[in-house]
Short mmCIF file of C-alpha atoms in Angstrom, two decimals:
data_model
loop_
_atom_site.label_atom_id
_atom_site.label_comp_id
_atom_site.label_asym_id
_atom_site.label_seq_id
_atom_site.Cartn_x
_atom_site.Cartn_y
_atom_site.Cartn_z
CA MET A 1 0.00 0.00 0.00
CA LYS A 2 1.55 3.28 -1.10
CA LYS A 3 1.79 6.20 1.26
CA LYS A 4 0.17 9.45 0.05
CA VAL A 5 2.43 12.45 0.58
CA MET A 6 2.39 16.21 0.25
CA ILE A 7 5.45 18.31 -0.59
CA TYR A 8 5.80 21.76 1.02
CA PRO A 9 6.91 24.53 0.43
CA TYR A 10 7.19 24.93 -3.32
CA ASN A 11 10.59 25.74 -4.80
CA LYS A 12 13.17 24.06 -7.04
CA ASP A 13 13.78 21.34 -4.44
CA ALA A 14 10.04 20.63 -4.37
CA TYR A 15 10.15 20.13 -8.14
CA ILE A 16 13.09 17.70 -7.90
CA VAL A 17 11.35 15.64 -5.20
CA ALA A 18 8.07 15.69 -7.13
CA ARG A 19 9.83 14.67 -10.35
CA PHE A 20 11.70 11.65 -8.98
CA LEU A 21 9.98 10.49 -5.79
CA GLU A 22 7.45 7.99 -7.16
CA ASN A 23 9.87 6.46 -9.68
CA LEU A 24 12.74 6.01 -7.23
CA ASN A 25 10.73 5.04 -4.15
CA GLU A 26 7.78 2.73 -4.67
CA GLN A 27 6.31 3.30 -1.20
CA TYR A 28 5.23 6.86 -2.03
CA GLU A 29 2.33 8.32 -4.01
CA LEU A 30 2.53 12.07 -4.60
CA ALA A 31 -0.81 13.70 -3.81
CA HIS A 32 -0.07 17.44 -3.52
CA VAL A 33 2.61 20.09 -3.99
CA VAL A 34 1.73 23.09 -1.82
CA SER A 35 2.87 26.71 -1.82
CA ASP A 36 1.99 29.64 0.47
CA MET A 37 2.20 32.03 -2.49
CA GLU A 38 -1.19 32.57 -4.14
CA LYS A 39 0.51 33.46 -7.44
CA ASP A 40 1.80 29.88 -7.67
CA GLU A 41 -1.63 28.24 -7.56
CA GLY A 42 -2.67 26.42 -10.71
CA HIS A 43 0.78 26.49 -12.28
CA ASP A 44 2.65 23.31 -13.15
CA CYS A 45 5.54 22.43 -10.83
CA GLY A 46 8.16 22.86 -13.54
CA GLU A 47 6.90 26.13 -14.95
CA TYR A 48 8.75 28.69 -12.83
CA TYR A 49 12.12 26.98 -13.12
CA LEU A 50 11.80 26.32 -16.87
CA TYR A 51 11.83 22.58 -16.23
CA PRO A 52 9.64 20.11 -18.14
CA THR A 53 6.05 20.12 -16.90
CA LEU A 54 4.93 17.26 -14.67
CA GLY A 55 1.18 17.60 -14.93
CA LYS A 56 1.18 18.21 -11.18
CA MET A 57 -0.31 21.58 -10.34
CA ILE A 58 0.72 23.71 -7.36
CA GLU A 59 -1.94 24.18 -4.70
CA CYS A 60 -2.23 26.73 -1.89
CA ASP A 61 -4.70 25.11 0.52
CA TYR A 62 -2.29 23.50 2.99
CA THR A 63 -4.99 22.61 5.52
CA GLY A 64 -7.27 21.11 2.88
CA CYS A 65 -4.46 19.09 1.31
CA LEU A 66 -3.56 17.58 4.70
CA VAL A 67 -6.85 15.69 4.79
CA ASP A 68 -5.98 12.94 2.31
CA VAL A 69 -2.25 12.47 2.94
CA GLU A 70 -0.36 10.37 5.46
CA GLU A 71 2.95 12.23 5.35
CA VAL A 72 4.26 15.74 4.69
CA LEU A 73 7.72 16.23 3.17
CA ILE A 74 9.15 19.63 4.15
CA VAL A 75 11.88 20.48 1.64
CA LYS A 76 14.86 22.83 1.96
CA HIS A 77 14.09 26.49 1.27
CA LYS A 78 16.57 29.32 1.82
CA ARG A 79 14.08 32.19 1.87
CA MET A 80 11.09 30.67 3.64
CA ASN A 81 10.08 32.12 7.03
CA ALA A 82 11.04 29.53 9.66
CA GLU A 83 8.12 30.46 11.94
CA ILE A 84 5.63 29.76 9.18
CA VAL A 85 7.25 26.39 8.51
CA LYS A 86 7.14 25.61 12.23
CA GLU A 87 3.40 26.37 12.32
CA ARG A 88 2.81 24.15 9.27
CA ILE A 89 4.73 21.29 10.87
CA ILE A 90 2.76 21.54 14.11
CA GLU A 91 -0.52 21.66 12.18
CA ALA A 92 0.41 18.46 10.34
CA LEU A 93 1.57 16.68 13.51
CA GLU A 94 -1.58 17.66 15.38
CA ALA A 95 -3.55 16.20 12.46
CA GLU A 96 -1.64 12.95 13.12
CA LYS A 97 0.38 13.14 9.92
CA ARG A 98 4.00 12.02 9.76
CA VAL A 99 6.41 14.89 8.99
CA THR A 100 9.81 14.42 7.37
CA CYS A 101 11.67 17.72 7.52
CA TYR A 102 14.66 18.83 5.45
CA PHE A 103 14.11 22.50 6.30
CA GLU A 104 16.64 23.81 8.82
CA LEU A 105 14.91 24.83 12.05
CA ALA A 106 16.20 26.56 15.17
CA ASP A 107 17.59 24.18 17.79
CA GLU A 108 14.91 25.13 20.31
CA THR A 109 12.18 24.40 17.75
CA VAL A 110 13.62 20.96 17.03
CA THR A 111 13.84 20.21 20.75
CA LEU A 112 10.24 21.31 21.28
CA LEU A 113 8.94 19.14 18.44
CA LYS A 114 10.94 16.09 19.51
CA GLU A 115 9.73 16.38 23.09
CA LYS A 116 6.10 16.39 22.01
CA TRP A 117 6.20 13.91 19.11
CA ASN A 118 8.23 10.74 18.77
CA SER A 119 10.73 9.89 16.02
CA ASP A 120 8.11 7.94 14.06
CA GLN A 121 5.96 11.07 13.75
CA PHE A 122 8.60 13.80 13.33
CA VAL A 123 11.78 12.98 11.39
CA TYR A 124 14.31 15.81 11.28
CA CYS A 125 16.83 15.27 8.48
CA CYS A 126 19.05 18.33 8.93
CA GLU A 127 21.06 16.45 11.51
CA SER A 128 22.43 12.95 11.23
CA ASN A 129 19.49 10.76 10.22
CA GLN A 130 19.73 7.69 12.44
CA GLU A 131 18.48 5.26 9.78
CA VAL A 132 21.01 6.55 7.24
CA LYS A 133 23.79 6.51 9.87
CA GLN A 134 22.97 2.92 10.80
CA LEU A 135 23.10 1.87 7.15
CA ILE A 136 26.45 3.61 6.65
CA ASP A 137 27.80 2.03 9.85
CA THR A 138 26.62 -1.39 8.67
CA TYR A 139 28.56 -1.06 5.44
CA LEU A 140 31.62 0.33 7.20
CA VAL A 141 31.59 -2.48 9.78
CA ASN A 142 31.42 -4.96 6.92
CA SER A 143 34.16 -3.01 5.17
CA SER A 144 37.07 -4.92 6.61
CA ASN A 145 40.53 -4.77 5.10
CA ASN A 146 39.29 -7.37 2.63
CA TYR A 147 37.53 -4.48 0.86
CA SER A 148 40.61 -2.35 0.27
CA LEU A 149 41.57 -1.77 -3.35
CA ASN A 150 44.67 -3.88 -2.96
CA SER A 151 42.75 -7.04 -2.11
CA TYR A 152 39.18 -6.58 -3.31
CA GLU A 153 38.27 -6.74 -6.99
CA ARG A 154 35.13 -4.68 -7.53
CA GLU A 155 32.79 -6.20 -10.10
CA ALA A 156 30.41 -3.34 -10.98
CA PRO A 157 31.60 -0.59 -13.31
CA VAL A 158 31.53 2.91 -11.80
CA VAL A 159 30.20 5.99 -13.58
CA PHE A 160 31.16 9.39 -12.17
CA VAL A 161 28.84 12.39 -12.44
CA GLY A 162 30.61 15.71 -11.88
CA SER A 163 30.16 19.37 -12.70
CA ILE A 164 32.38 22.18 -13.93
CA ILE A 165 30.31 24.65 -11.90
CA GLU A 166 28.29 23.29 -8.99
CA GLY A 167 24.52 23.57 -9.38
CA THR A 168 24.31 22.97 -13.13
CA GLN A 169 22.00 19.92 -13.10
CA GLU A 170 24.51 17.37 -11.81
CA TYR A 171 21.99 16.19 -9.20
CA ASP A 172 19.26 16.00 -11.84
CA LEU A 173 21.56 14.00 -14.11
CA MET A 174 22.53 11.56 -11.36
CA LEU A 175 18.85 10.96 -10.50
CA MET A 176 17.81 10.69 -14.16
CA MET A 177 20.51 8.10 -14.81
CA THR A 178 19.50 6.12 -11.74
CA GLU A 179 15.84 6.24 -12.71
CA TYR A 180 16.44 5.35 -16.37
CA LEU A 181 18.73 2.40 -15.63
CA ARG A 182 16.46 0.98 -12.93
CA LYS A 183 13.54 1.16 -15.36
CA GLN A 184 15.64 -0.80 -17.84
CA GLY A 185 15.95 -3.54 -15.26
CA TYR A 186 19.49 -2.87 -14.03
CA LYS A 187 20.36 -2.94 -10.35
CA VAL A 188 21.98 0.42 -9.66
CA SER A 189 23.71 1.59 -6.48
CA THR A 190 24.11 5.37 -6.36
CA ILE A 191 26.15 7.58 -4.02
CA SER A 192 25.50 11.31 -3.68
CA ASP A 193 26.54 14.22 -1.47
CA GLU A 194 23.19 15.98 -1.85
CA THR A 195 20.00 15.88 0.25
CA TYR A 196 17.04 13.46 0.05
CA GLU A 197 19.13 10.26 -0.26
CA GLU A 198 16.72 8.18 1.83
CA LEU A 199 13.73 9.42 -0.21
CA PHE A 200 15.37 8.37 -3.46
CA GLN A 201 16.86 5.15 -2.04
CA ILE A 202 20.43 6.09 -2.81
CA HIS A 203 23.53 6.16 -0.62
CA LYS A 204 25.02 9.07 1.31
CA TYR A 205 28.74 9.73 1.57
CA PRO A 206 30.05 8.45 4.92
CA VAL A 207 32.09 11.65 5.41
CA ARG A 208 31.40 15.35 5.05
CA LYS A 209 32.78 17.48 2.25
CA ASN A 210 34.85 19.77 4.48
CA VAL A 211 38.13 17.89 4.38
CA LYS A 212 40.07 20.17 6.74
CA GLU A 213 38.76 18.15 9.69
CA PHE A 214 39.91 14.82 8.24
CA ASP A 215 43.11 13.08 7.45
CA ALA A 216 43.12 12.62 3.68
CA ALA A 217 44.56 9.11 3.78
CA SER A 218 41.96 7.96 6.33
CA MET A 219 39.15 9.51 4.32
CA LYS A 220 40.37 7.84 1.15
CA HIS A 221 40.50 4.45 2.89
CA GLN A 222 37.02 4.93 4.39
CA LEU A 223 35.49 5.81 1.01
CA GLU A 224 37.30 2.99 -0.70
CA THR A 225 36.10 0.35 1.73
CA TYR A 226 32.58 1.78 1.87
CA VAL A 227 32.12 1.60 -1.91
CA ASN A 228 33.63 -1.87 -2.17
CA ALA A 229 31.33 -3.09 0.62
CA ILE A 230 28.30 -1.71 -1.25
CA ASP A 231 29.49 -3.58 -4.33
CA SER A 232 29.96 -6.83 -2.39
CA ILE A 233 26.72 -6.68 -0.36
CA GLU A 234 24.29 -5.25 -2.96
CA LYS A 235 25.93 -6.77 -6.04
CA PRO A 236 24.78 -3.97 -8.40
CA ASP A 237 25.10 -4.09 -12.17
CA LEU A 238 26.36 -0.50 -12.11
CA MET A 239 27.42 2.13 -9.58
CA ILE A 240 26.83 5.86 -10.08
CA VAL A 241 28.91 8.22 -7.96
CA GLN A 242 28.14 11.94 -7.86
CA LEU A 243 31.34 13.89 -7.22
CA PRO A 244 31.11 16.57 -4.51
CA GLY A 245 31.59 20.19 -5.55
CA GLY A 246 32.46 21.64 -8.92
CA PHE A 247 35.80 21.46 -10.75
CA MET A 248 36.11 25.25 -10.84
CA LYS A 249 35.86 27.38 -7.71
CA TYR A 250 35.44 31.11 -7.36
CA ASP A 251 37.29 32.00 -4.18
CA ASP A 252 40.03 30.72 -1.91
CA LYS A 253 37.65 29.73 0.89
CA GLU A 254 35.70 27.37 -1.37
CA ILE A 255 38.90 25.88 -2.76
CA GLU A 256 40.23 25.38 0.77
CA GLU A 257 37.04 23.65 1.95
CA ASN A 258 35.74 21.73 -1.02
CA ALA A 259 37.94 21.49 -4.11
CA ILE A 260 39.88 18.48 -2.83
CA GLY A 261 36.59 16.64 -2.26
CA ASN A 262 36.08 15.36 -5.78
CA TYR A 263 39.80 14.63 -6.09
CA ILE A 264 39.85 12.42 -2.98
CA VAL A 265 36.71 10.59 -4.11
CA THR A 266 38.26 9.76 -7.47
CA GLN A 267 41.46 8.64 -5.76
CA ALA A 268 39.49 6.31 -3.50
CA ILE A 269 37.14 4.99 -6.18
CA ARG A 270 38.29 3.84 -9.56
CA GLY A 271 35.91 5.24 -12.17
CA ASP A 272 35.31 3.74 -15.58
CA LEU A 273 33.28 6.44 -17.30
CA MET A 274 32.50 10.05 -16.46
CA PHE A 275 29.67 12.45 -17.24
CA VAL A 276 30.15 16.17 -16.67
CA THR A 277 27.58 18.93 -16.44
CA SER A 278 28.33 22.39 -17.76
CA ALA A 279 26.65 25.77 -17.58
CA TYR A 280 25.13 26.93 -20.85
CA GLY A 281 27.71 28.21 -23.30
CA GLU A 282 29.28 27.73 -26.69
CA ILE A 283 30.69 24.20 -26.70
CA ASN A 284 32.95 22.92 -29.45
CA ASN A 285 35.17 19.91 -29.99
CA LEU A 286 38.27 21.79 -28.75
CA PHE A 287 36.49 22.32 -25.43
CA MET A 288 35.54 18.63 -25.37
CA ASP A 289 39.17 17.62 -25.97
CA GLU A 290 40.39 19.80 -23.09
CA LEU A 291 37.67 18.49 -20.77
CA SER A 292 38.48 14.93 -21.78
CA ASN A 293 42.11 15.48 -20.74
CA ILE A 294 41.02 16.89 -17.36
CA CYS A 295 38.88 13.81 -16.72
CA LYS A 296 41.66 11.49 -17.84
CA TYR A 297 44.56 12.99 -15.90
CA ARG A 298 42.82 14.50 -12.84
CA PHE A 299 40.11 11.90 -12.26
CA GLU A 300 41.49 8.91 -14.20
CA ALA A 301 38.17 8.34 -15.96
CA LYS A 302 37.03 8.43 -19.56
CA LEU A 303 34.82 11.41 -20.39
CA TYR A 304 31.68 9.98 -21.92
CA GLY A 305 29.29 12.89 -22.23
CA VAL A 306 28.63 16.51 -21.29
CA ASN A 307 25.24 17.70 -20.12
CA ILE A 308 24.71 21.24 -21.38
CA SER A 309 22.37 22.66 -18.75
CA ASN A 310 19.88 25.46 -19.34
CA LEU A 311 21.72 27.53 -16.71
CA PHE A 312 24.43 30.12 -17.19
CA SER A 313 26.36 32.07 -14.58
CA ASP A 314 25.95 35.78 -13.94
CA ALA A 315 29.12 36.74 -12.08
CA SER A 316 28.40 40.49 -11.99
CA GLU A 317 28.21 40.48 -8.17
CA LEU A 318 31.26 38.27 -7.73
CA PRO A 319 33.81 41.02 -6.81
CA LEU A 320 31.62 42.27 -3.94
CA SER A 321 29.71 39.24 -2.66
CA HIS A 322 31.97 36.35 -3.75
CA SER A 323 28.88 34.70 -5.20
CA PHE A 324 27.19 34.39 -8.56
CA LYS A 325 23.71 33.69 -9.85
CA LEU A 326 22.61 30.95 -12.20
CA ILE A 327 20.07 32.18 -14.76
CA ALA A 328 17.79 29.71 -16.55
CA LEU A 329 17.07 29.57 -20.27
CA GLY A 330 13.86 28.26 -21.82
CA LYS A 331 13.42 25.16 -23.97
CA ASP A 332 13.34 27.11 -27.26
CA LYS A 333 16.78 28.59 -26.61
CA MET A 334 18.15 25.19 -25.68
CA ASP A 335 16.74 23.67 -28.85
CA GLU A 336 18.56 26.37 -30.84
CA VAL A 337 21.87 25.62 -29.17
CA PHE A 338 21.59 21.89 -29.76
CA GLU A 339 20.67 22.45 -33.40
CA LYS A 340 23.79 24.59 -33.82
CA MET A 341 26.06 22.04 -32.13
CA GLU A 342 24.59 19.28 -34.26
CA LYS A 343 25.48 21.21 -37.41
CA GLU A 344 29.01 21.68 -36.09
CA ASN A 345 29.27 17.95 -35.25
CA VAL A 346 30.06 18.58 -31.59
CA ARG A 347 30.27 15.11 -30.10
CA ASP A 348 28.80 13.58 -26.94
CA VAL A 349 26.70 16.52 -25.74
CA PHE A 350 23.14 16.22 -24.46
CA ASN A 351 20.64 17.75 -22.07
CA VAL A 352 19.22 15.69 -19.22
CA TYR A 353 15.67 16.94 -19.91
CA ASN A 354 15.93 16.53 -23.68
CA THR A 355 14.57 12.98 -23.83
CA SER A 356 15.98 11.98 -27.21
CA SER A 357 19.55 13.20 -26.55
CA PHE A 358 19.59 11.79 -23.00
CA GLU A 359 18.27 8.35 -23.96
CA ALA A 360 20.62 8.16 -26.95
CA ILE A 361 23.72 8.64 -24.81
CA MET A 362 22.39 6.22 -22.16
CA GLU A 363 21.92 3.52 -24.80
CA LYS A 364 25.39 4.20 -26.16
CA MET A 365 26.80 3.87 -22.64
CA LEU A 366 24.99 0.57 -22.05
CA ASP A 367 26.34 -0.78 -25.33
CA GLU A 368 29.89 0.08 -24.28
CA LEU A 369 29.48 -1.31 -20.77
CA SER A 370 28.16 -4.53 -22.30
CA ASP A 371 31.29 -4.89 -24.40
CA ASN A 372 33.51 -7.37 -22.58
CA SER A 373 36.51 -6.23 -24.60
CA GLU A 374 36.62 -3.16 -22.32
CA GLY A 375 36.67 -5.34 -19.22
CA TYR A 376 33.20 -4.40 -17.99
CA SER A 377 30.72 -6.89 -16.60
CA ILE A 378 27.36 -5.08 -16.55
CA LEU A 379 25.63 -7.76 -18.62
#
């Protein structure tokens, strides 16, 4: 029996959860996506972020939508008023609905909610989720020295998913690949450093991204044994590993905290193929050659495809705020860019939400992974 759920509040995260939840987790049935903004009502979930439409319309009657659901998923939202979210959570809990919360609340609010409702009713995922921690610990306990690279021969090929600039659909691509391959009947084990792992039935990294607090050699060994244990215990046909952070960073602080993250992961895990996401821009075969060399010599993986996202960076505020905005382009503009690249014979480019280009490169990948001459064993 599937559990009917509501997603609140509406934003890009709500779209991602709505898009992938039912296909990646069979226990859920999406009933409502709810916003507090009246202007959102009646619009499709994907409309405001120029994503493909889902046929799931945004609603604004939170109280009314509570009636026919069993659980409320509270997603991350940077600009949402925390007091309003707190009131919504309490309303749902008092209506005897389960609440799973990814929205960061004040410590005193979390304490209050946990004192009044047990962990089966209120699940707070902004701190270490006990179920996820137990699963990680189980794999790490089973990850004896027999799972080190020197003595354990991993059977499943590994596909890396990375990004030149973080936030350019690498999470979407990782989820789309997982969804597509599972639908094709393959057993896929996926590791990600993003949120919502338990919802999508994928694995979480056993360590945080900030590597300053860790010894690099110990982290490498922990990742290595963790991945090999997943391979041994789950026996997947394929493993997908999303690399943390982007390849290019914009200030020293980010480089200091995160840039080594994807490097350590690729040192700990031997990758076979690699997909990279890029912000929108003019892509040619010279760019593809340079990117291929980066993947080969920095990450020791073969570049297999580049997802050209519908996002481009506006760095106009970078000198003052050390941040930049990602601006979205519509489908028509993306169609134009792909038509131009096709005329110029730019190889191995696609867009994750362009069904024909995405499925074509997935089929090509499966053909290569099925070719025993390359040493793969997916089929």
